[in-house]
CSV table of C-alpha atoms in Angstrom, one decimal:
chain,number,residue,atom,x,y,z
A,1,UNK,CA,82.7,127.3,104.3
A,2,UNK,CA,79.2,126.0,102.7
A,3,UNK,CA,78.6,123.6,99.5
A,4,UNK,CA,80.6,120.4,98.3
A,5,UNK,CA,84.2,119.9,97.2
A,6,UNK,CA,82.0,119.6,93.6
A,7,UNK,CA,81.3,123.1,93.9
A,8,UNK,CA,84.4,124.5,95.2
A,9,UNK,CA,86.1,123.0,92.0
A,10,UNK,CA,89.8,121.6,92.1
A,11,UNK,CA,91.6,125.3,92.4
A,12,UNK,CA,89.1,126.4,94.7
A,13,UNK,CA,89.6,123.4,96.6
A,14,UNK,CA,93.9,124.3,96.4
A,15,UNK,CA,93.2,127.8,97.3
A,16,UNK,CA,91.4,127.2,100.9
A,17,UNK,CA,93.4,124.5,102.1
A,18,UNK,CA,96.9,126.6,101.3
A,19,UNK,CA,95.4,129.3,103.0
A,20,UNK,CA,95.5,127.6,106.3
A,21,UNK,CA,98.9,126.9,106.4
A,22,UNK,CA,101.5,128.0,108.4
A,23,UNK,CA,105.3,128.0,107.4
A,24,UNK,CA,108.9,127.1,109.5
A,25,UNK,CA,112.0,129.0,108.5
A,26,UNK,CA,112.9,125.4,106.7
A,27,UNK,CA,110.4,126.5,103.8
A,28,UNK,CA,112.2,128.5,101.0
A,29,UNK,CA,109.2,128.4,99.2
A,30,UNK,CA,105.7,126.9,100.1
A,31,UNK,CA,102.6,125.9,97.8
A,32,UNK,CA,102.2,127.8,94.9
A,33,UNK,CA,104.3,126.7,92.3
A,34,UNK,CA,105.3,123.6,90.4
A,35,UNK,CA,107.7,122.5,93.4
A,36,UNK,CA,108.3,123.5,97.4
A,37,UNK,CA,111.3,123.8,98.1
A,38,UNK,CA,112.6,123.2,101.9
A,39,UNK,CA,116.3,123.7,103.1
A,40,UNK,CA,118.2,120.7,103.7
A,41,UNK,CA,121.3,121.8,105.5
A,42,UNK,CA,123.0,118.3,106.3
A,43,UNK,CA,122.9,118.0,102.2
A,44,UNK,CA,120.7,114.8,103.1
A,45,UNK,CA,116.6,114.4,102.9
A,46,UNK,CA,114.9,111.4,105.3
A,47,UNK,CA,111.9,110.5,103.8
A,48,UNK,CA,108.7,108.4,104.5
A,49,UNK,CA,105.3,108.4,103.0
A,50,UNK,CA,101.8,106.8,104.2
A,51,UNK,CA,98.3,106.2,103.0
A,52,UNK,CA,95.0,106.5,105.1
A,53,UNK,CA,92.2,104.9,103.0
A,54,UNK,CA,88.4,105.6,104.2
A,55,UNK,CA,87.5,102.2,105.9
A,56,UNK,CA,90.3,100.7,106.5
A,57,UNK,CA,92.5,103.3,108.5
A,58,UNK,CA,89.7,105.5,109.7
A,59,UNK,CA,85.9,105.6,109.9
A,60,UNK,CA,84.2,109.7,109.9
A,61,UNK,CA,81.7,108.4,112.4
A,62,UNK,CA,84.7,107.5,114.9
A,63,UNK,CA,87.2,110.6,113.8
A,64,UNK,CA,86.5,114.2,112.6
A,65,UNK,CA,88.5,115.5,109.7
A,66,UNK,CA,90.6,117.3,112.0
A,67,UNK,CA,91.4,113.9,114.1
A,68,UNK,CA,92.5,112.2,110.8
A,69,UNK,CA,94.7,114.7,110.0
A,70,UNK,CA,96.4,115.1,113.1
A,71,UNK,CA,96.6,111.3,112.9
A,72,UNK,CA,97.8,111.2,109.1
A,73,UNK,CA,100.6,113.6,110.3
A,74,UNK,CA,102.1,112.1,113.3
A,75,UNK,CA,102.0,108.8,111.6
A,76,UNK,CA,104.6,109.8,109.1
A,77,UNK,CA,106.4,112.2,111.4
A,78,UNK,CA,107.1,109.3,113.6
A,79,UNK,CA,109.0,107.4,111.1
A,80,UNK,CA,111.5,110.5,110.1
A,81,UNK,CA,111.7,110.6,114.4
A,82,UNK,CA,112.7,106.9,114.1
A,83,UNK,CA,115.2,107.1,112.0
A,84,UNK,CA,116.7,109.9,114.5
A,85,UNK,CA,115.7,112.8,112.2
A,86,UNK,CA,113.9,116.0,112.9
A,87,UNK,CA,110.8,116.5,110.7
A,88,UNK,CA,110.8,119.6,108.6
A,89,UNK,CA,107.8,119.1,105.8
A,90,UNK,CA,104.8,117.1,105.1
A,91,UNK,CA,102.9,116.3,101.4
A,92,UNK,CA,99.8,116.1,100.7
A,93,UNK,CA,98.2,113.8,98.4
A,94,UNK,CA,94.1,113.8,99.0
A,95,UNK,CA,91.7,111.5,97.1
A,96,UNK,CA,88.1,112.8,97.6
A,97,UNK,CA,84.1,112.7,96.3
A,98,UNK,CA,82.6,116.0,94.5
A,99,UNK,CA,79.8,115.2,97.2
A,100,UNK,CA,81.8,116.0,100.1
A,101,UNK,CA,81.7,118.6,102.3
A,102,UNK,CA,84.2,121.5,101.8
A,103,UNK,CA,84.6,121.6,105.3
A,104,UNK,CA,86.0,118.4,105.4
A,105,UNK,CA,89.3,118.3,103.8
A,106,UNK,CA,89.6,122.0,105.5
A,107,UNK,CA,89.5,120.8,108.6
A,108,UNK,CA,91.8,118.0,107.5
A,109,UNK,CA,94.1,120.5,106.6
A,110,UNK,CA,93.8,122.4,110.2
A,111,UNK,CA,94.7,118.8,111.7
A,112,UNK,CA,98.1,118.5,109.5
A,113,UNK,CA,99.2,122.0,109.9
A,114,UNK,CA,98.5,121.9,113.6
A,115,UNK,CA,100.7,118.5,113.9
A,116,UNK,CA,103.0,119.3,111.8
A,117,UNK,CA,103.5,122.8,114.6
A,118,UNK,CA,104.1,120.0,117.2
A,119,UNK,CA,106.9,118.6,115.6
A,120,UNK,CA,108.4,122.0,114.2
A,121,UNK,CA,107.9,121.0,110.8
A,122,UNK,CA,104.9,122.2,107.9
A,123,UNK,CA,102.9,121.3,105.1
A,124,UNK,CA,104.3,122.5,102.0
A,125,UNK,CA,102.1,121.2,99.1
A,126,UNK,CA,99.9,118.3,97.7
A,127,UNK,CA,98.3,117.4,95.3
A,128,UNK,CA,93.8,117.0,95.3
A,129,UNK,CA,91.6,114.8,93.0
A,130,UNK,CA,88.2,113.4,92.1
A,131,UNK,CA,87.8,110.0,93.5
A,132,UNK,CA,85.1,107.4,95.1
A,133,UNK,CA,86.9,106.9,98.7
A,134,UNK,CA,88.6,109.2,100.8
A,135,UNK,CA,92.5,108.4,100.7
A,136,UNK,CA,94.9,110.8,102.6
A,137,UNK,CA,98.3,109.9,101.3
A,138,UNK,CA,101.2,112.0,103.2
A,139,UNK,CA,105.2,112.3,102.2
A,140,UNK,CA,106.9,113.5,105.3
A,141,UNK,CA,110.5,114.9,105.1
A,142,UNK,CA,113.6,115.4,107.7
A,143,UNK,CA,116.6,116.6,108.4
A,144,UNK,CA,119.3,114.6,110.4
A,145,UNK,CA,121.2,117.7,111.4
A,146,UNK,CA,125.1,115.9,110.5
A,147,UNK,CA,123.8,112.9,112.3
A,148,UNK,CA,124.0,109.5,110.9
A,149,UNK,CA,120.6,107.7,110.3
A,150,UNK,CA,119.6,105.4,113.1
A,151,UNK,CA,119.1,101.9,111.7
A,152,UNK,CA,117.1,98.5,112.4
A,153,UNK,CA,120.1,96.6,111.7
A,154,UNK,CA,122.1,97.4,114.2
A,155,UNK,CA,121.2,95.7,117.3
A,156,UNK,CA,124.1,93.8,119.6
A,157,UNK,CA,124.2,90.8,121.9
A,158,UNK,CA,124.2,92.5,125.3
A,159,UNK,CA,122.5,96.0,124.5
A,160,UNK,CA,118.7,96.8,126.1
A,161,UNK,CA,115.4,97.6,124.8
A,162,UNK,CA,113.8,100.3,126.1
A,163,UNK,CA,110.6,102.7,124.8
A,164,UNK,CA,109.3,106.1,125.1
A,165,UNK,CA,105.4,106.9,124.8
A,166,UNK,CA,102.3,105.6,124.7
A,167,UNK,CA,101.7,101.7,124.4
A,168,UNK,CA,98.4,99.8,123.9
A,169,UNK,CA,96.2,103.1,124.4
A,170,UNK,CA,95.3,103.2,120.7
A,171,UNK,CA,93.9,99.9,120.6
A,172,UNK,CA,92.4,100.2,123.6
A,173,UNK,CA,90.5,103.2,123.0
A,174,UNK,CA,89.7,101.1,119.2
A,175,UNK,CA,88.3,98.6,121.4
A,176,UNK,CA,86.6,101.1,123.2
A,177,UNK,CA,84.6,102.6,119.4
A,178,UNK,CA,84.6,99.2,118.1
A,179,UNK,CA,81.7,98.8,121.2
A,180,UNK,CA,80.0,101.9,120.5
A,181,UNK,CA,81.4,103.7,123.6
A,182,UNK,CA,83.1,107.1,124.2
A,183,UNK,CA,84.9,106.7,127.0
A,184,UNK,CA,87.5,106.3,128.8
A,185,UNK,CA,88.5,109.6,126.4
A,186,UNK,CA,91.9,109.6,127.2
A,187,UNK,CA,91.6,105.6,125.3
A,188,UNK,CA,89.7,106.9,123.1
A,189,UNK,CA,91.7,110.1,122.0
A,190,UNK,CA,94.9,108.2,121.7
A,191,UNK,CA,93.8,106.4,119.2
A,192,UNK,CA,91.9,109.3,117.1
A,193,UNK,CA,95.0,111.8,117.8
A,194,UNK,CA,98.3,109.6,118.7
A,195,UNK,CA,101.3,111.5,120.4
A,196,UNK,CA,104.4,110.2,118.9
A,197,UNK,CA,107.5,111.8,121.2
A,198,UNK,CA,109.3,113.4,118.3
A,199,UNK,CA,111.9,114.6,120.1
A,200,UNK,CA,113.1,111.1,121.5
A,201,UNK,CA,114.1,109.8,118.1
A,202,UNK,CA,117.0,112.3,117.6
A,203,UNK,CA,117.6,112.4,121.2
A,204,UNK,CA,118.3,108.4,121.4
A,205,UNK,CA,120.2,109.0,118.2
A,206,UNK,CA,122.5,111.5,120.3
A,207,UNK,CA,122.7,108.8,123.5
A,208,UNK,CA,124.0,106.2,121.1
A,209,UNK,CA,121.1,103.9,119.8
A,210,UNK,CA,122.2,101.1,118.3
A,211,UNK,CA,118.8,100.5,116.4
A,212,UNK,CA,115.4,101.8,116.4
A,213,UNK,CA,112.1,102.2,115.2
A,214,UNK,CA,108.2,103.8,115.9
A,215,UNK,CA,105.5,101.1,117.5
A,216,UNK,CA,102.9,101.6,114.2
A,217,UNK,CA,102.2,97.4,113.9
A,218,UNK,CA,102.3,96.6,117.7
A,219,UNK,CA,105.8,96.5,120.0
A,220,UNK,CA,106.2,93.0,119.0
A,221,UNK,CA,105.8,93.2,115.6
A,222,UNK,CA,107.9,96.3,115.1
A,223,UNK,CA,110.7,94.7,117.0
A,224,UNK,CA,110.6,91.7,115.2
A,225,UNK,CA,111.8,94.5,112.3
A,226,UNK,CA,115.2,94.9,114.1
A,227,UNK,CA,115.5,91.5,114.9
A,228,UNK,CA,114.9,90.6,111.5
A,229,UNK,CA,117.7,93.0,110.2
A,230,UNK,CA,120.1,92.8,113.0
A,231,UNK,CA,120.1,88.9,113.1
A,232,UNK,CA,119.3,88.6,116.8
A,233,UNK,CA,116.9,87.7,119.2
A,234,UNK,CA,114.9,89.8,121.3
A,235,UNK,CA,113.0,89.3,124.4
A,236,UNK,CA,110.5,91.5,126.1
A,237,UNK,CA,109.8,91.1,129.6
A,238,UNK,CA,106.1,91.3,129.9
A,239,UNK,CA,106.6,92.5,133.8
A,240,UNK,CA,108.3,95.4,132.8
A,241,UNK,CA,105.5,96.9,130.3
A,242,UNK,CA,103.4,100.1,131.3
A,243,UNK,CA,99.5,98.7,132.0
A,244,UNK,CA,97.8,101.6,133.2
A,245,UNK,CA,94.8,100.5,135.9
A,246,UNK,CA,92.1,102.2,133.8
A,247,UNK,CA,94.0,100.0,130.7
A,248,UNK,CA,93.2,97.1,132.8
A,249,UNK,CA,89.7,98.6,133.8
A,250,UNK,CA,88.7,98.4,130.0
A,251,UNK,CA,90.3,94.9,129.3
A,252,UNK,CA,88.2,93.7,132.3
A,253,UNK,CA,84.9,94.9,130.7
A,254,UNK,CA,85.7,93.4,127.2
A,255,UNK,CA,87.1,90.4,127.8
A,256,UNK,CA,90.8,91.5,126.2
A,257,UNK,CA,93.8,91.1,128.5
A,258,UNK,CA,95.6,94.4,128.4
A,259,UNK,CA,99.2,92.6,127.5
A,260,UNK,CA,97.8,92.3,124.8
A,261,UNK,CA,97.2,95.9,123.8
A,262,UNK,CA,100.6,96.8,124.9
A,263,UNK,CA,102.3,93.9,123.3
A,264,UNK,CA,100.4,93.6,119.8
A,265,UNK,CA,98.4,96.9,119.3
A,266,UNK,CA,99.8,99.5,116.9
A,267,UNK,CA,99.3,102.9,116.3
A,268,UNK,CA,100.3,104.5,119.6
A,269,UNK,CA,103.5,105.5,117.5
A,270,UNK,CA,105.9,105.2,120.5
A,271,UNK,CA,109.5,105.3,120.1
A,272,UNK,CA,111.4,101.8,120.9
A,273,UNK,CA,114.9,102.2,121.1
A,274,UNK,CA,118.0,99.6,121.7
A,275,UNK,CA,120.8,100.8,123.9
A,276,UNK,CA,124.2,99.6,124.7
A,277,UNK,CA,124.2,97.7,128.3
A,278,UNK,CA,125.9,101.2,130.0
A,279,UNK,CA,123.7,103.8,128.9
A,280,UNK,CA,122.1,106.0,131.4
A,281,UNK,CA,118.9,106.3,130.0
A,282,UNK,CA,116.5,109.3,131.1
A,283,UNK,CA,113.9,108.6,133.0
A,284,UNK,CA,111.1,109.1,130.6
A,285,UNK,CA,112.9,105.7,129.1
A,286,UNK,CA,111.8,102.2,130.3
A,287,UNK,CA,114.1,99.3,129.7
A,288,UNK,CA,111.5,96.4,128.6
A,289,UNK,CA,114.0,93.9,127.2
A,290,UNK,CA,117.0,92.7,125.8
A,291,UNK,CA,119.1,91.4,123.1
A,292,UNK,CA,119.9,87.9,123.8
A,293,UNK,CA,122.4,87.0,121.2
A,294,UNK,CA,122.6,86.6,117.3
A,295,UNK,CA,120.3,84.0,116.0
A,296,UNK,CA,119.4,81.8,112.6
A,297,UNK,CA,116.1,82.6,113.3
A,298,UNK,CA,115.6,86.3,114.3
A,299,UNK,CA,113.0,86.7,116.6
A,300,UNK,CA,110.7,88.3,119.4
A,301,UNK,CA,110.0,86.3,122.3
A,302,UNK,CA,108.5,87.4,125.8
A,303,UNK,CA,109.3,86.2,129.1
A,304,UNK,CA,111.3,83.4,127.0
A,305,UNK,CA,108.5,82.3,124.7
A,306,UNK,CA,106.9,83.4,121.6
A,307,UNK,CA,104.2,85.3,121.5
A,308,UNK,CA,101.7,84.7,118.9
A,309,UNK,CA,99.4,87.5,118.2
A,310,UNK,CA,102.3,89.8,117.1
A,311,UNK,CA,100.7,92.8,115.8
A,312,UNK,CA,98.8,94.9,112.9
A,313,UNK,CA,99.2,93.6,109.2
A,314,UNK,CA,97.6,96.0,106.3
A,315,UNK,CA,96.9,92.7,104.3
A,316,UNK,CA,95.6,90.6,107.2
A,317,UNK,CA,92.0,89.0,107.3
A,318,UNK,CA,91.3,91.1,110.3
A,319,UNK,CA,92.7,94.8,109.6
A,320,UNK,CA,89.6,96.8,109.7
A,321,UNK,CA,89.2,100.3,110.2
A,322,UNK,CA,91.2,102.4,112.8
């Protein structure tokens, strides 16, 4: 596809990105009219939305179009997983310059579609306009098939923490780009394409999780957000925590120490789930932590203390681009 989003005009624009779609027998009716419409068999709609903004969420010299819009999906998908939902449709709102390569938000459009395949779910319309920065804003839709909604708030003196996933490689493989390097690529891909485990949100929904959430702020951070609404008091135990050797390879060579990745860097979009004491977790599962007790002042703490780089904040001095 040659010439600018300029020259491919606004309908133009529509008509090549909805002709990369794919559908799921969820869509009654895709893009095309005023309205999709997807089924919604349990008679209730979980629903998140997100917003990438062009240099502050991702850079084009650091992530193709494509990487972005894997990234823009799973992002949002992981939150309908979190909540112990199954992800059945993503929206697209896109915010780009007439100057802009047509091939571009295509290939944006082959990441979403090919993400939303992943998780079993697809995109079903959008919305496109004229604007000075590139802003990917995506609604993502679920179904909790006659399950009830897994909350933060409920989180009980006694149960465990445990998570599923990827933890620190996203801002690992950051630190990697933020260097001018390529590699590691594993590092590196995690944090241009994450791999949230979608199925592990329903499936600790169906084991009995008391509370849970996706790691998009950093593990701390994100379950300070249970503690918070479940009035308790967490703590992590750092020995228990994943650090891969190549994880500690990298921290060695910039000076980071890899706990700190795992504890405080978001993005990876892991699952972190908390358990009554009895469960028999499977073994893709690691038990990190546990709830200590309810508490005046909800917290985090690790290995007993607190921990005091907790984690991504989109109004923070040093949020740059990821």
């Amino acid at each position: 596809m040659k010439g600018t989003v300029g020259e491919l005009g606004e309908f133009g624009l529509i008509r090549e990105l909805t002709s990369r779609l794919t559908t799921t027998p969820a869509v009654r009716l895709g893009p095309g009219d005023d309205a999709a419409v997807v089924a919604a068999p349990d008679r209730r709609v979980v629903a998140s939305t997100d917003i990438l903004l062009e240099g502050r969420h991702f850079r084009r010299d650091w992530s193709t179009a494509y990487d972005v819009g894997r990234k823009a999906a799973a992002q949002n998908m992981a939150d309908i997983a979190a909540m112990g939902a199954v992800p059945t449709a993503l929206l697209l709102g896109l915010v780009v310059p007439a100057e802009l390569p047509a091939t571009w938000p295509a290939e944006l459009m082959d990441g979403l579609r090919d993400e939303c395949q992943v998780a079993g779910a697809a995109v079903v319309g959008g919305d496109v306009v004229r604007g000075e920065t590139i802003t990917v804003s995506i609604t993502a839709l679920g179904d909790l098939r006659n399950a009830e909604p897994v909350l933060r708030s409920g989180a009980r003196p006694g149960d465990v923490v445990a998570v599923t996933g990827w933890l620190g490689w996203s801002a690992a493989g950051h630190a990697v780009l933020s260097r001018g390097f390529r590699s590691p690529r594993a590092f590196v891909e995690a944090h241009r394409r994450p791999e949230p485990p979608y199925h592990a949100g329903p499936a600790a929904a169906a084991l009995g999780a008391t509370a849970m959430t996706d790691v998009s702020d950093g593990l701390i951070a994100d379950l300070g957000h249970i503690a918070e609404a479940s009035g308790v008091r967490i703590d992590v135990r750092s020995g228990a925590v994943d650090i891969p050797s190549q994880m500690s390879d990298i921290g060695q060579a910039v000076g980071v120490d890899p706990l700190h990745w795992v504890l405080s860097g978001g993005e990876d979009h892991a699952i972190a789930a908390v358990f009554p004491p009895e469960t028999k977790l499977p073994a893709r599962w690691r038990v990190i932590g546990e709830v200590l007790g309810r508490s005046a002042l909800p917290q985090v703490t690790v290995d007993g203390a607190p921990w005091e780089k907790a984690g991504w904040d989109h109004f923070g001095e040093e949020a740059d681009a990821g």
